[in-house]
PDB file of C-alpha atoms in Angstrom:
ATOM      1  CA  MET A   1     -66.195 -32.336  -2.198  1.00 60.00           C
ATOM      2  CA  GLN A   2     -64.025 -29.983  -4.227  1.00 71.00           C
ATOM      3  CA  SER A   3     -64.704 -29.854  -7.958  1.00 86.00           C
ATOM      4  CA  ARG A   4     -62.225 -31.656 -10.170  1.00 92.00           C
ATOM      5  CA  LYS A   5     -60.014 -29.467 -12.333  1.00 94.00           C
ATOM      6  CA  LEU A   6     -58.045 -29.990 -15.527  1.00 97.00           C
ATOM      7  CA  TYR A   7     -54.774 -31.884 -15.238  1.00 98.00           C
ATOM      8  CA  PRO A   8     -51.627 -29.690 -15.497  1.00 98.00           C
ATOM      9  CA  PRO A   9     -50.565 -28.382 -18.914  1.00 98.00           C
ATOM     10  CA  ILE A  10     -48.863 -30.955 -21.109  1.00 98.00           C
ATOM     11  CA  GLU A  11     -47.164 -30.929 -24.509  1.00 98.00           C
ATOM     12  CA  PRO A  12     -47.698 -33.659 -27.112  1.00 98.00           C
ATOM     13  CA  TYR A  13     -45.060 -36.370 -27.265  1.00 98.00           C
ATOM     14  CA  ASP A  14     -45.831 -36.726 -30.983  1.00 98.00           C
ATOM     15  CA  SER A  15     -47.618 -34.650 -33.624  1.00 98.00           C
ATOM     16  CA  GLY A  16     -47.919 -34.526 -37.386  1.00 98.00           C
ATOM     17  CA  PHE A  17     -50.268 -34.792 -40.320  1.00 98.00           C
ATOM     18  CA  MET A  18     -52.229 -37.717 -41.723  1.00 98.00           C
ATOM     19  CA  GLU A  19     -52.617 -37.485 -45.495  1.00 97.00           C
ATOM     20  CA  THR A  20     -55.910 -38.621 -46.994  1.00 97.00           C
ATOM     21  CA  ASP A  21     -56.419 -39.829 -50.554  1.00 95.00           C
ATOM     22  CA  ASP A  22     -58.825 -36.976 -51.330  1.00 95.00           C
ATOM     23  CA  GLY A  23     -56.702 -33.896 -50.698  1.00 96.00           C
ATOM     24  CA  HIS A  24     -56.887 -33.318 -46.924  1.00 98.00           C
ATOM     25  CA  ARG A  25     -53.969 -33.117 -44.475  1.00 98.00           C
ATOM     26  CA  ILE A  26     -55.227 -33.757 -40.953  1.00 98.00           C
ATOM     27  CA  TYR A  27     -53.234 -32.455 -38.015  1.00 98.00           C
ATOM     28  CA  TYR A  28     -52.977 -34.724 -34.974  1.00 98.00           C
ATOM     29  CA  GLU A  29     -51.284 -34.890 -31.583  1.00 98.00           C
ATOM     30  CA  ARG A  30     -50.589 -37.693 -29.134  1.00 98.00           C
ATOM     31  CA  CYS A  31     -50.375 -36.887 -25.444  1.00 98.00           C
ATOM     32  CA  GLY A  32     -49.813 -38.721 -22.203  1.00 98.00           C
ATOM     33  CA  THR A  33     -47.864 -41.972 -21.845  1.00 98.00           C
ATOM     34  CA  PRO A  34     -47.113 -44.117 -24.927  1.00 98.00           C
ATOM     35  CA  GLY A  35     -48.730 -47.512 -24.525  1.00 96.00           C
ATOM     36  CA  ALA A  36     -51.108 -46.422 -21.760  1.00 98.00           C
ATOM     37  CA  LYS A  37     -54.910 -46.628 -22.078  1.00 98.00           C
ATOM     38  CA  PRO A  38     -55.819 -45.556 -25.655  1.00 98.00           C
ATOM     39  CA  ALA A  39     -58.331 -42.763 -26.200  1.00 98.00           C
ATOM     40  CA  VAL A  40     -59.407 -40.354 -28.925  1.00 98.00           C
ATOM     41  CA  PHE A  41     -60.777 -36.839 -28.372  1.00 98.00           C
ATOM     42  CA  LEU A  42     -63.331 -35.458 -30.870  1.00 98.00           C
ATOM     43  CA  HIS A  43     -63.765 -31.691 -30.869  1.00 98.00           C
ATOM     44  CA  GLY A  44     -66.943 -29.723 -31.497  1.00 97.00           C
ATOM     45  CA  GLY A  45     -68.236 -27.604 -34.308  1.00 96.00           C
ATOM     46  CA  PRO A  46     -68.220 -28.931 -36.979  1.00 97.00           C
ATOM     47  CA  GLY A  47     -65.345 -26.621 -37.745  1.00 97.00           C
ATOM     48  CA  GLY A  48     -63.919 -26.193 -34.272  1.00 96.00           C
ATOM     49  CA  ALA A  49     -60.407 -27.301 -33.372  1.00 97.00           C
ATOM     50  CA  ILE A  50     -58.425 -28.963 -30.645  1.00 98.00           C
ATOM     51  CA  ALA A  51     -56.895 -26.762 -27.944  1.00 97.00           C
ATOM     52  CA  PRO A  52     -54.242 -27.276 -25.265  1.00 98.00           C
ATOM     53  CA  ALA A  53     -56.967 -27.513 -22.597  1.00 97.00           C
ATOM     54  CA  HIS A  54     -58.386 -30.610 -24.277  1.00 98.00           C
ATOM     55  CA  ARG A  55     -55.152 -32.517 -23.574  1.00 98.00           C
ATOM     56  CA  ARG A  56     -55.733 -31.902 -19.887  1.00 98.00           C
ATOM     57  CA  LEU A  57     -58.994 -33.832 -19.621  1.00 98.00           C
ATOM     58  CA  PHE A  58     -57.045 -37.073 -19.198  1.00 98.00           C
ATOM     59  CA  ASP A  59     -54.575 -38.287 -16.573  1.00 98.00           C
ATOM     60  CA  PRO A  60     -51.323 -38.181 -18.603  1.00 98.00           C
ATOM     61  CA  ALA A  61     -49.754 -40.983 -16.585  1.00 98.00           C
ATOM     62  CA  LYS A  62     -52.596 -43.361 -17.420  1.00 98.00           C
ATOM     63  CA  TYR A  63     -53.776 -42.369 -20.905  1.00 98.00           C
ATOM     64  CA  ASP A  64     -52.341 -42.301 -24.407  1.00 98.00           C
ATOM     65  CA  VAL A  65     -54.662 -39.811 -26.123  1.00 98.00           C
ATOM     66  CA  LEU A  66     -54.913 -38.941 -29.811  1.00 98.00           C
ATOM     67  CA  LEU A  67     -56.445 -35.547 -30.632  1.00 98.00           C
ATOM     68  CA  PHE A  68     -56.943 -34.184 -34.143  1.00 98.00           C
ATOM     69  CA  ASP A  69     -58.305 -31.204 -36.053  1.00 98.00           C
ATOM     70  CA  GLN A  70     -61.102 -32.481 -38.265  1.00 98.00           C
ATOM     71  CA  ARG A  71     -61.098 -31.864 -42.006  1.00 98.00           C
ATOM     72  CA  GLY A  72     -60.943 -28.209 -43.004  1.00 98.00           C
ATOM     73  CA  CYS A  73     -60.370 -26.677 -39.566  1.00 97.00           C
ATOM     74  CA  GLY A  74     -57.717 -25.886 -37.004  1.00 97.00           C
ATOM     75  CA  ARG A  75     -54.284 -26.726 -38.385  1.00 98.00           C
ATOM     76  CA  SER A  76     -55.675 -29.185 -40.933  1.00 98.00           C
ATOM     77  CA  THR A  77     -55.584 -28.125 -44.558  1.00 98.00           C
ATOM     78  CA  PRO A  78     -57.033 -26.942 -46.856  1.00 98.00           C
ATOM     79  CA  ASN A  79     -58.723 -24.560 -44.416  1.00 96.00           C
ATOM     80  CA  ALA A  80     -62.525 -24.303 -44.576  1.00 96.00           C
ATOM     81  CA  SER A  81     -62.677 -26.828 -47.435  1.00 97.00           C
ATOM     82  CA  LEU A  82     -66.069 -28.462 -47.956  1.00 98.00           C
ATOM     83  CA  GLU A  83     -64.819 -30.994 -50.504  1.00 98.00           C
ATOM     84  CA  ALA A  84     -64.819 -34.639 -49.335  1.00 98.00           C
ATOM     85  CA  ASN A  85     -65.963 -33.398 -45.951  1.00 98.00           C
ATOM     86  CA  THR A  86     -68.894 -35.331 -44.471  1.00 98.00           C
ATOM     87  CA  THR A  87     -69.653 -37.201 -41.265  1.00 98.00           C
ATOM     88  CA  TRP A  88     -68.685 -40.455 -42.918  1.00 98.00           C
ATOM     89  CA  HIS A  89     -65.350 -39.118 -44.136  1.00 98.00           C
ATOM     90  CA  LEU A  90     -64.610 -38.202 -40.509  1.00 98.00           C
ATOM     91  CA  VAL A  91     -65.700 -41.635 -39.264  1.00 98.00           C
ATOM     92  CA  GLU A  92     -63.207 -43.146 -41.724  1.00 98.00           C
ATOM     93  CA  ASP A  93     -60.529 -40.759 -40.438  1.00 98.00           C
ATOM     94  CA  ILE A  94     -61.133 -41.908 -36.862  1.00 98.00           C
ATOM     95  CA  GLU A  95     -60.678 -45.522 -37.927  1.00 98.00           C
ATOM     96  CA  ARG A  96     -57.432 -44.696 -39.714  1.00 98.00           C
ATOM     97  CA  PHE A  97     -56.213 -42.886 -36.619  1.00 98.00           C
ATOM     98  CA  ARG A  98     -57.080 -45.929 -34.479  1.00 98.00           C
ATOM     99  CA  GLN A  99     -54.905 -48.038 -36.694  1.00 97.00           C
ATOM    100  CA  LEU A 100     -52.148 -45.405 -36.559  1.00 93.00           C
ATOM    101  CA  HIS A 101     -52.451 -45.427 -32.770  1.00 94.00           C
ATOM    102  CA  GLY A 102     -52.108 -49.218 -32.764  1.00 95.00           C
ATOM    103  CA  ALA A 103     -55.177 -49.723 -30.578  1.00 97.00           C
ATOM    104  CA  ASP A 104     -57.580 -52.628 -30.916  1.00 98.00           C
ATOM    105  CA  LYS A 105     -60.185 -50.631 -28.979  1.00 98.00           C
ATOM    106  CA  TRP A 106     -60.148 -47.150 -27.517  1.00 98.00           C
ATOM    107  CA  LEU A 107     -62.142 -44.809 -25.338  1.00 98.00           C
ATOM    108  CA  VAL A 108     -64.030 -42.283 -27.465  1.00 98.00           C
ATOM    109  CA  PHE A 109     -64.634 -38.831 -25.959  1.00 99.00           C
ATOM    110  CA  GLY A 110     -66.802 -36.297 -27.803  1.00 98.00           C
ATOM    111  CA  GLY A 111     -68.595 -33.104 -26.854  1.00 98.00           C
ATOM    112  CA  SER A 112     -71.308 -31.194 -28.736  1.00 98.00           C
ATOM    113  CA  TRP A 113     -70.746 -31.973 -32.440  1.00 98.00           C
ATOM    114  CA  GLY A 114     -68.041 -34.299 -31.125  1.00 98.00           C
ATOM    115  CA  SER A 115     -70.804 -36.274 -29.385  1.00 98.00           C
ATOM    116  CA  THR A 116     -72.604 -36.607 -32.734  1.00 98.00           C
ATOM    117  CA  LEU A 117     -69.451 -37.852 -34.398  1.00 98.00           C
ATOM    118  CA  ALA A 118     -68.655 -40.173 -31.494  1.00 98.00           C
ATOM    119  CA  MET A 119     -72.108 -41.755 -31.731  1.00 98.00           C
ATOM    120  CA  ALA A 120     -71.841 -42.141 -35.512  1.00 98.00           C
ATOM    121  CA  TYR A 121     -68.434 -43.805 -35.132  1.00 98.00           C
ATOM    122  CA  ALA A 122     -69.493 -46.045 -32.251  1.00 98.00           C
ATOM    123  CA  GLU A 123     -72.671 -47.169 -33.980  1.00 98.00           C
ATOM    124  CA  LYS A 124     -70.688 -48.110 -37.084  1.00 98.00           C
ATOM    125  CA  HIS A 125     -67.716 -49.643 -35.230  1.00 98.00           C
ATOM    126  CA  PRO A 126     -68.993 -50.721 -31.776  1.00 98.00           C
ATOM    127  CA  GLU A 127     -66.337 -53.419 -31.562  1.00 98.00           C
ATOM    128  CA  ARG A 128     -63.641 -50.709 -31.606  1.00 98.00           C
ATOM    129  CA  VAL A 129     -65.012 -48.684 -28.679  1.00 98.00           C
ATOM    130  CA  SER A 130     -64.048 -49.585 -25.127  1.00 98.00           C
ATOM    131  CA  GLU A 131     -65.999 -46.721 -23.487  1.00 98.00           C
ATOM    132  CA  LEU A 132     -67.918 -43.617 -24.553  1.00 98.00           C
ATOM    133  CA  ILE A 133     -67.869 -40.220 -22.862  1.00 98.00           C
ATOM    134  CA  LEU A 134     -70.443 -37.890 -24.418  1.00 98.00           C
ATOM    135  CA  ARG A 135     -71.088 -34.249 -23.480  1.00 98.00           C
ATOM    136  CA  GLY A 136     -73.658 -31.817 -24.786  1.00 98.00           C
ATOM    137  CA  ILE A 137     -75.612 -34.340 -26.851  1.00 98.00           C
ATOM    138  CA  TYR A 138     -76.513 -33.326 -30.385  1.00 98.00           C
ATOM    139  CA  THR A 139     -78.078 -35.591 -33.009  1.00 98.00           C
ATOM    140  CA  LEU A 140     -78.710 -33.146 -35.901  1.00 97.00           C
ATOM    141  CA  THR A 141     -82.482 -33.549 -36.020  1.00 97.00           C
ATOM    142  CA  LYS A 142     -84.641 -30.815 -37.509  1.00 96.00           C
ATOM    143  CA  ALA A 143     -86.102 -30.051 -34.079  1.00 97.00           C
ATOM    144  CA  GLU A 144     -82.631 -29.403 -32.632  1.00 98.00           C
ATOM    145  CA  MET A 145     -81.650 -27.173 -35.555  1.00 97.00           C
ATOM    146  CA  ASP A 146     -84.877 -25.178 -35.332  1.00 97.00           C
ATOM    147  CA  TRP A 147     -84.479 -24.759 -31.569  1.00 98.00           C
ATOM    148  CA  TYR A 148     -81.099 -23.067 -31.921  1.00 98.00           C
ATOM    149  CA  TYR A 149     -81.346 -21.263 -35.245  1.00 98.00           C
ATOM    150  CA  GLN A 150     -85.046 -20.526 -35.709  1.00 97.00           C
ATOM    151  CA  TYR A 151     -87.274 -20.465 -32.657  1.00 97.00           C
ATOM    152  CA  GLY A 152     -86.344 -21.356 -29.099  1.00 97.00           C
ATOM    153  CA  VAL A 153     -83.035 -19.864 -28.065  1.00 98.00           C
ATOM    154  CA  SER A 154     -84.179 -16.745 -29.972  1.00 98.00           C
ATOM    155  CA  GLU A 155     -86.706 -16.164 -27.180  1.00 97.00           C
ATOM    156  CA  ILE A 156     -84.031 -16.317 -24.466  1.00 97.00           C
ATOM    157  CA  PHE A 157     -81.446 -14.183 -26.297  1.00 98.00           C
ATOM    158  CA  PRO A 158     -83.550 -11.883 -28.500  1.00 98.00           C
ATOM    159  CA  ASP A 159     -80.889  -9.162 -28.609  1.00 97.00           C
ATOM    160  CA  LYS A 160     -78.171 -11.549 -29.759  1.00 97.00           C
ATOM    161  CA  TYR A 161     -80.549 -13.298 -32.169  1.00 98.00           C
ATOM    162  CA  ALA A 162     -81.393  -9.949 -33.778  1.00 98.00           C
ATOM    163  CA  ARG A 163     -77.702  -9.543 -34.626  1.00 97.00           C
ATOM    164  CA  LEU A 164     -77.669 -13.023 -36.160  1.00 97.00           C
ATOM    165  CA  GLN A 165     -80.745 -12.188 -38.259  1.00 98.00           C
ATOM    166  CA  ALA A 166     -79.287  -8.875 -39.396  1.00 97.00           C
ATOM    167  CA  GLN A 167     -76.917 -10.573 -41.847  1.00 95.00           C
ATOM    168  CA  VAL A 168     -79.798 -12.142 -43.745  1.00 96.00           C
ATOM    169  CA  PRO A 169     -82.400 -10.486 -46.036  1.00 95.00           C
ATOM    170  CA  GLU A 170     -85.820 -10.340 -44.377  1.00 96.00           C
ATOM    171  CA  ASP A 171     -87.400 -12.614 -46.964  1.00 97.00           C
ATOM    172  CA  GLU A 172     -84.903 -15.398 -46.082  1.00 96.00           C
ATOM    173  CA  ARG A 173     -85.218 -15.278 -42.315  1.00 97.00           C
ATOM    174  CA  ASP A 174     -87.715 -18.147 -42.173  1.00 97.00           C
ATOM    175  CA  ASP A 175     -84.736 -20.463 -42.811  1.00 97.00           C
ATOM    176  CA  LEU A 176     -81.705 -18.810 -41.282  1.00 97.00           C
ATOM    177  CA  LEU A 177     -79.521 -21.881 -41.665  1.00 97.00           C
ATOM    178  CA  ALA A 178     -80.074 -22.104 -45.438  1.00 97.00           C
ATOM    179  CA  ALA A 179     -79.557 -18.364 -45.815  1.00 97.00           C
ATOM    180  CA  TYR A 180     -76.223 -18.419 -43.999  1.00 98.00           C
ATOM    181  CA  HIS A 181     -75.105 -21.437 -46.003  1.00 97.00           C
ATOM    182  CA  ARG A 182     -75.840 -19.551 -49.216  1.00 97.00           C
ATOM    183  CA  ILE A 183     -73.933 -16.458 -48.085  1.00 97.00           C
ATOM    184  CA  LEU A 184     -70.967 -18.474 -46.815  1.00 96.00           C
ATOM    185  CA  THR A 185     -70.622 -20.460 -50.028  1.00 95.00           C
ATOM    186  CA  GLU A 186     -71.727 -17.988 -52.697  1.00 93.00           C
ATOM    187  CA  GLY A 187     -71.270 -14.511 -51.269  1.00 76.00           C
ATOM    188  CA  GLU A 188     -68.392 -12.101 -51.802  1.00 89.00           C
ATOM    189  CA  GLU A 189     -65.386 -12.656 -49.557  1.00 91.00           C
ATOM    190  CA  ALA A 190     -66.055  -9.593 -47.393  1.00 93.00           C
ATOM    191  CA  LYS A 191     -69.664 -10.600 -46.899  1.00 94.00           C
ATOM    192  CA  GLN A 192     -68.647 -14.165 -46.080  1.00 94.00           C
ATOM    193  CA  LEU A 193     -66.308 -12.934 -43.357  1.00 95.00           C
ATOM    194  CA  GLU A 194     -68.944 -10.639 -41.905  1.00 95.00           C
ATOM    195  CA  ALA A 195     -71.504 -13.457 -41.869  1.00 96.00           C
ATOM    196  CA  ALA A 196     -68.994 -15.939 -40.447  1.00 96.00           C
ATOM    197  CA  LYS A 197     -68.243 -13.664 -37.523  1.00 95.00           C
ATOM    198  CA  ALA A 198     -71.946 -13.133 -36.786  1.00 96.00           C
ATOM    199  CA  TRP A 199     -72.570 -16.886 -36.937  1.00 97.00           C
ATOM    200  CA  THR A 200     -69.735 -17.796 -34.608  1.00 96.00           C
ATOM    201  CA  ILE A 201     -70.335 -14.958 -32.147  1.00 96.00           C
ATOM    202  CA  TRP A 202     -73.936 -16.161 -31.746  1.00 97.00           C
ATOM    203  CA  GLU A 203     -72.591 -19.529 -30.637  1.00 96.00           C
ATOM    204  CA  GLY A 204     -69.709 -18.143 -28.602  1.00 95.00           C
ATOM    205  CA  GLU A 205     -72.031 -15.921 -26.563  1.00 96.00           C
ATOM    206  CA  THR A 206     -74.718 -18.547 -25.876  1.00 97.00           C
ATOM    207  CA  ILE A 207     -72.700 -21.613 -24.855  1.00 96.00           C
ATOM    208  CA  THR A 208     -72.034 -20.630 -21.234  1.00 96.00           C
ATOM    209  CA  LEU A 209     -74.546 -20.192 -18.443  1.00 95.00           C
ATOM    210  CA  LEU A 210     -73.130 -16.739 -17.663  1.00 94.00           C
ATOM    211  CA  PRO A 211     -71.155 -14.442 -19.988  1.00 90.00           C
ATOM    212  CA  ASP A 212     -67.560 -15.649 -20.275  1.00 87.00           C
ATOM    213  CA  GLU A 213     -65.231 -13.454 -22.306  1.00 84.00           C
ATOM    214  CA  GLU A 214     -62.418 -16.005 -22.301  1.00 83.00           C
ATOM    215  CA  THR A 215     -64.663 -18.609 -23.922  1.00 84.00           C
ATOM    216  CA  SER A 216     -66.450 -16.331 -26.380  1.00 82.00           C
ATOM    217  CA  SER A 217     -63.433 -14.315 -27.539  1.00 83.00           C
ATOM    218  CA  LYS A 218     -61.933 -17.090 -29.682  1.00 83.00           C
ATOM    219  CA  PHE A 219     -65.094 -17.176 -31.778  1.00 87.00           C
ATOM    220  CA  ARG A 220     -64.292 -13.691 -33.094  1.00 85.00           C
ATOM    221  CA  ALA A 221     -60.967 -14.643 -34.734  1.00 87.00           C
ATOM    222  CA  PRO A 222     -61.394 -14.466 -38.551  1.00 86.00           C
ATOM    223  CA  HIS A 223     -59.474 -17.680 -39.396  1.00 88.00           C
ATOM    224  CA  PHE A 224     -61.509 -19.640 -36.862  1.00 93.00           C
ATOM    225  CA  ALA A 225     -64.826 -17.980 -37.763  1.00 95.00           C
ATOM    226  CA  VAL A 226     -64.667 -18.726 -41.495  1.00 95.00           C
ATOM    227  CA  ALA A 227     -63.910 -22.437 -41.045  1.00 96.00           C
ATOM    228  CA  PHE A 228     -66.409 -22.778 -38.200  1.00 97.00           C
ATOM    229  CA  ALA A 229     -69.306 -21.085 -39.983  1.00 97.00           C
ATOM    230  CA  ARG A 230     -68.714 -22.656 -43.397  1.00 97.00           C
ATOM    231  CA  LEU A 231     -68.355 -26.162 -42.009  1.00 98.00           C
ATOM    232  CA  GLU A 232     -71.257 -25.897 -39.571  1.00 98.00           C
ATOM    233  CA  THR A 233     -73.698 -24.683 -42.188  1.00 98.00           C
ATOM    234  CA  HIS A 234     -72.362 -27.249 -44.690  1.00 98.00           C
ATOM    235  CA  TYR A 235     -72.948 -30.081 -42.233  1.00 98.00           C
ATOM    236  CA  PHE A 236     -76.226 -28.775 -40.897  1.00 98.00           C
ATOM    237  CA  VAL A 237     -78.013 -28.100 -44.190  1.00 98.00           C
ATOM    238  CA  ASN A 238     -77.081 -31.678 -45.119  1.00 98.00           C
ATOM    239  CA  ARG A 239     -78.248 -32.963 -41.712  1.00 97.00           C
ATOM    240  CA  GLY A 240     -74.852 -34.573 -41.225  1.00 98.00           C
ATOM    241  CA  TRP A 241     -75.607 -37.082 -44.001  1.00 98.00           C
ATOM    242  CA  LEU A 242     -77.772 -38.890 -41.433  1.00 98.00           C
ATOM    243  CA  GLU A 243     -81.366 -40.016 -41.694  1.00 98.00           C
ATOM    244  CA  GLU A 244     -83.714 -38.114 -39.388  1.00 97.00           C
ATOM    245  CA  ASP A 245     -83.167 -39.343 -35.803  1.00 97.00           C
ATOM    246  CA  GLN A 246     -80.747 -42.022 -37.007  1.00 98.00           C
ATOM    247  CA  LEU A 247     -78.406 -41.792 -34.029  1.00 98.00           C
ATOM    248  CA  ILE A 248     -81.162 -42.347 -31.467  1.00 98.00           C
ATOM    249  CA  ARG A 249     -82.801 -45.024 -33.632  1.00 98.00           C
ATOM    250  CA  ASP A 250     -79.549 -46.978 -33.825  1.00 98.00           C
ATOM    251  CA  ALA A 251     -78.446 -46.430 -30.224  1.00 98.00           C
ATOM    252  CA  GLY A 252     -79.107 -50.106 -29.535  1.00 97.00           C
ATOM    253  CA  ARG A 253     -75.747 -50.741 -31.216  1.00 98.00           C
ATOM    254  CA  LEU A 254     -74.127 -49.079 -28.197  1.00 98.00           C
ATOM    255  CA  ARG A 255     -75.428 -51.773 -25.845  1.00 93.00           C
ATOM    256  CA  GLY A 256     -72.526 -53.339 -24.000  1.00 93.00           C
ATOM    257  CA  ILE A 257     -70.310 -50.235 -24.288  1.00 97.00           C
ATOM    258  CA  PRO A 258     -69.796 -48.580 -20.869  1.00 97.00           C
ATOM    259  CA  GLY A 259     -70.735 -44.936 -21.216  1.00 98.00           C
ATOM    260  CA  VAL A 260     -71.572 -41.642 -19.570  1.00 98.00           C
ATOM    261  CA  ILE A 261     -73.832 -38.876 -20.904  1.00 98.00           C
ATOM    262  CA  ILE A 262     -73.048 -35.448 -19.407  1.00 98.00           C
ATOM    263  CA  HIS A 263     -75.324 -32.524 -20.211  1.00 98.00           C
ATOM    264  CA  GLY A 264     -75.850 -29.063 -18.747  1.00 98.00           C
ATOM    265  CA  ARG A 265     -79.390 -28.353 -17.568  1.00 98.00           C
ATOM    266  CA  TYR A 266     -79.309 -24.946 -19.294  1.00 98.00           C
ATOM    267  CA  ASP A 267     -77.434 -25.960 -22.425  1.00 98.00           C
ATOM    268  CA  MET A 268     -78.730 -23.602 -25.122  1.00 97.00           C
ATOM    269  CA  PRO A 269     -77.282 -25.075 -28.375  1.00 97.00           C
ATOM    270  CA  CYS A 270     -78.132 -28.650 -27.378  1.00 98.00           C
ATOM    271  CA  HIS A 271     -81.249 -28.901 -25.249  1.00 95.00           C
ATOM    272  CA  ALA A 272     -81.333 -31.484 -22.477  1.00 97.00           C
ATOM    273  CA  ARG A 273     -84.264 -33.373 -24.000  1.00 97.00           C
ATOM    274  CA  THR A 274     -81.899 -34.953 -26.536  1.00 98.00           C
ATOM    275  CA  ALA A 275     -79.626 -36.295 -23.807  1.00 98.00           C
ATOM    276  CA  PHE A 276     -82.674 -37.749 -22.057  1.00 98.00           C
ATOM    277  CA  ARG A 277     -83.861 -39.401 -25.287  1.00 98.00           C
ATOM    278  CA  LEU A 278     -80.432 -40.924 -25.838  1.00 98.00           C
ATOM    279  CA  HIS A 279     -80.500 -42.367 -22.330  1.00 98.00           C
ATOM    280  CA  GLU A 280     -83.930 -43.856 -22.969  1.00 97.00           C
ATOM    281  CA  ALA A 281     -82.493 -45.620 -26.035  1.00 97.00           C
ATOM    282  CA  TRP A 282     -79.231 -46.544 -24.248  1.00 97.00           C
ATOM    283  CA  PRO A 283     -80.261 -47.074 -20.609  1.00 96.00           C
ATOM    284  CA  GLU A 284     -76.973 -48.717 -19.591  1.00 94.00           C
ATOM    285  CA  ALA A 285     -75.227 -45.356 -19.938  1.00 97.00           C
ATOM    286  CA  ASP A 286     -74.857 -43.132 -16.866  1.00 98.00           C
ATOM    287  CA  LEU A 287     -76.938 -39.976 -17.513  1.00 98.00           C
ATOM    288  CA  GLN A 288     -75.740 -36.931 -15.590  1.00 98.00           C
ATOM    289  CA  ILE A 289     -77.762 -33.720 -15.986  1.00 98.00           C
ATOM    290  CA  VAL A 290     -75.564 -31.008 -14.481  1.00 98.00           C
ATOM    291  CA  GLU A 291     -77.504 -28.332 -12.624  1.00 97.00           C
ATOM    292  CA  GLY A 292     -76.406 -24.704 -12.983  1.00 96.00           C
ATOM    293  CA  ALA A 293     -74.481 -25.370 -16.199  1.00 97.00           C
ATOM    294  CA  GLY A 294     -74.723 -24.415 -19.853  1.00 97.00           C
ATOM    295  CA  HIS A 295     -73.035 -26.053 -22.828  1.00 97.00           C
ATOM    296  CA  ALA A 296     -69.285 -25.437 -22.624  1.00 96.00           C
ATOM    297  CA  PHE A 297     -66.968 -28.133 -21.278  1.00 96.00           C
ATOM    298  CA  SER A 298     -65.317 -25.445 -19.149  1.00 94.00           C
ATOM    299  CA  GLU A 299     -68.455 -24.989 -17.011  1.00 95.00           C
ATOM    300  CA  PRO A 300     -67.241 -26.045 -13.526  1.00 95.00           C
ATOM    301  CA  GLY A 301     -69.937 -28.680 -12.976  1.00 97.00           C
ATOM    302  CA  ILE A 302     -69.477 -30.206 -16.411  1.00 97.00           C
ATOM    303  CA  LEU A 303     -65.683 -30.225 -16.149  1.00 98.00           C
ATOM    304  CA  ASP A 304     -65.922 -31.980 -12.792  1.00 98.00           C
ATOM    305  CA  ARG A 305     -68.056 -34.762 -14.319  1.00 98.00           C
ATOM    306  CA  LEU A 306     -65.796 -35.132 -17.364  1.00 98.00           C
ATOM    307  CA  ILE A 307     -62.649 -35.557 -15.279  1.00 98.00           C
ATOM    308  CA  ASP A 308     -64.513 -37.989 -13.032  1.00 98.00           C
ATOM    309  CA  ALA A 309     -65.451 -40.015 -16.127  1.00 98.00           C
ATOM    310  CA  THR A 310     -61.941 -40.201 -17.570  1.00 98.00           C
ATOM    311  CA  ASP A 311     -60.579 -41.124 -14.146  1.00 98.00           C
ATOM    312  CA  ARG A 312     -63.251 -43.771 -13.653  1.00 97.00           C
ATOM    313  CA  PHE A 313     -62.755 -45.456 -17.015  1.00 98.00           C
ATOM    314  CA  VAL A 314     -59.006 -45.721 -16.716  1.00 93.00           C
TER     315      VAL A 314
END
């Protein structure tokens, strides 16, 4: 069977900004067919952004999809702002967008950090979620952070990890995450930009099974890098304002929500063990470990499963 591909390019039928009461302007788009099956797309990061390819994960004739740039990133303003920017602010934003959309329930689609946010939202508002599509599961536990930023992926990409370490004084390298957070919030502007690029390039070059210049190149853009690095370190040093292992502990709240968990076997940022643990806590979900795939949604095997899921749930 031929692998499923993205739907053809599509432009939003509506776009604009949602104003918050704490100084943020959040950019959003609506794509597909007004009044069709409601869905929301949650991008990764924290600090990533929506892209035209994300619109194409859904059949435009059958879905009415809302996509938005989370606080402080993409086209939302103020750029790279850490003020009033927590997981629970974003959960509130999703609820406001649901009301703006006019949906009683909607399909929630999240990958990587977007899977974290999707779980947090669904566990708080299970009655508002018709289905869950989760890719690249991440729950912000200490073990997951250490695997990617301290010891684990460092053994597989020692050359790239050395470049990540190089931005940090040797006496701070036992906690790389805290060191980067300090530099990105307290350092001089030039040093912040240098550190931001190193941080984002590390991620951009380790998210695909094989080197992929098209995927990794966007991580080098200064505007993207600063927001991405500042917001990631801000969220990660604060553990997403979650208790340790909270999302797995509370996964029982997802019972009754049809769902699919899609995870690359060789996903470096988000190891497959977390996806397996989520499935143990939420056995009704369809767990799909994709062989020969890394982390990015653009990996052929992962993309095939994602399109199958959106087609199935329509």
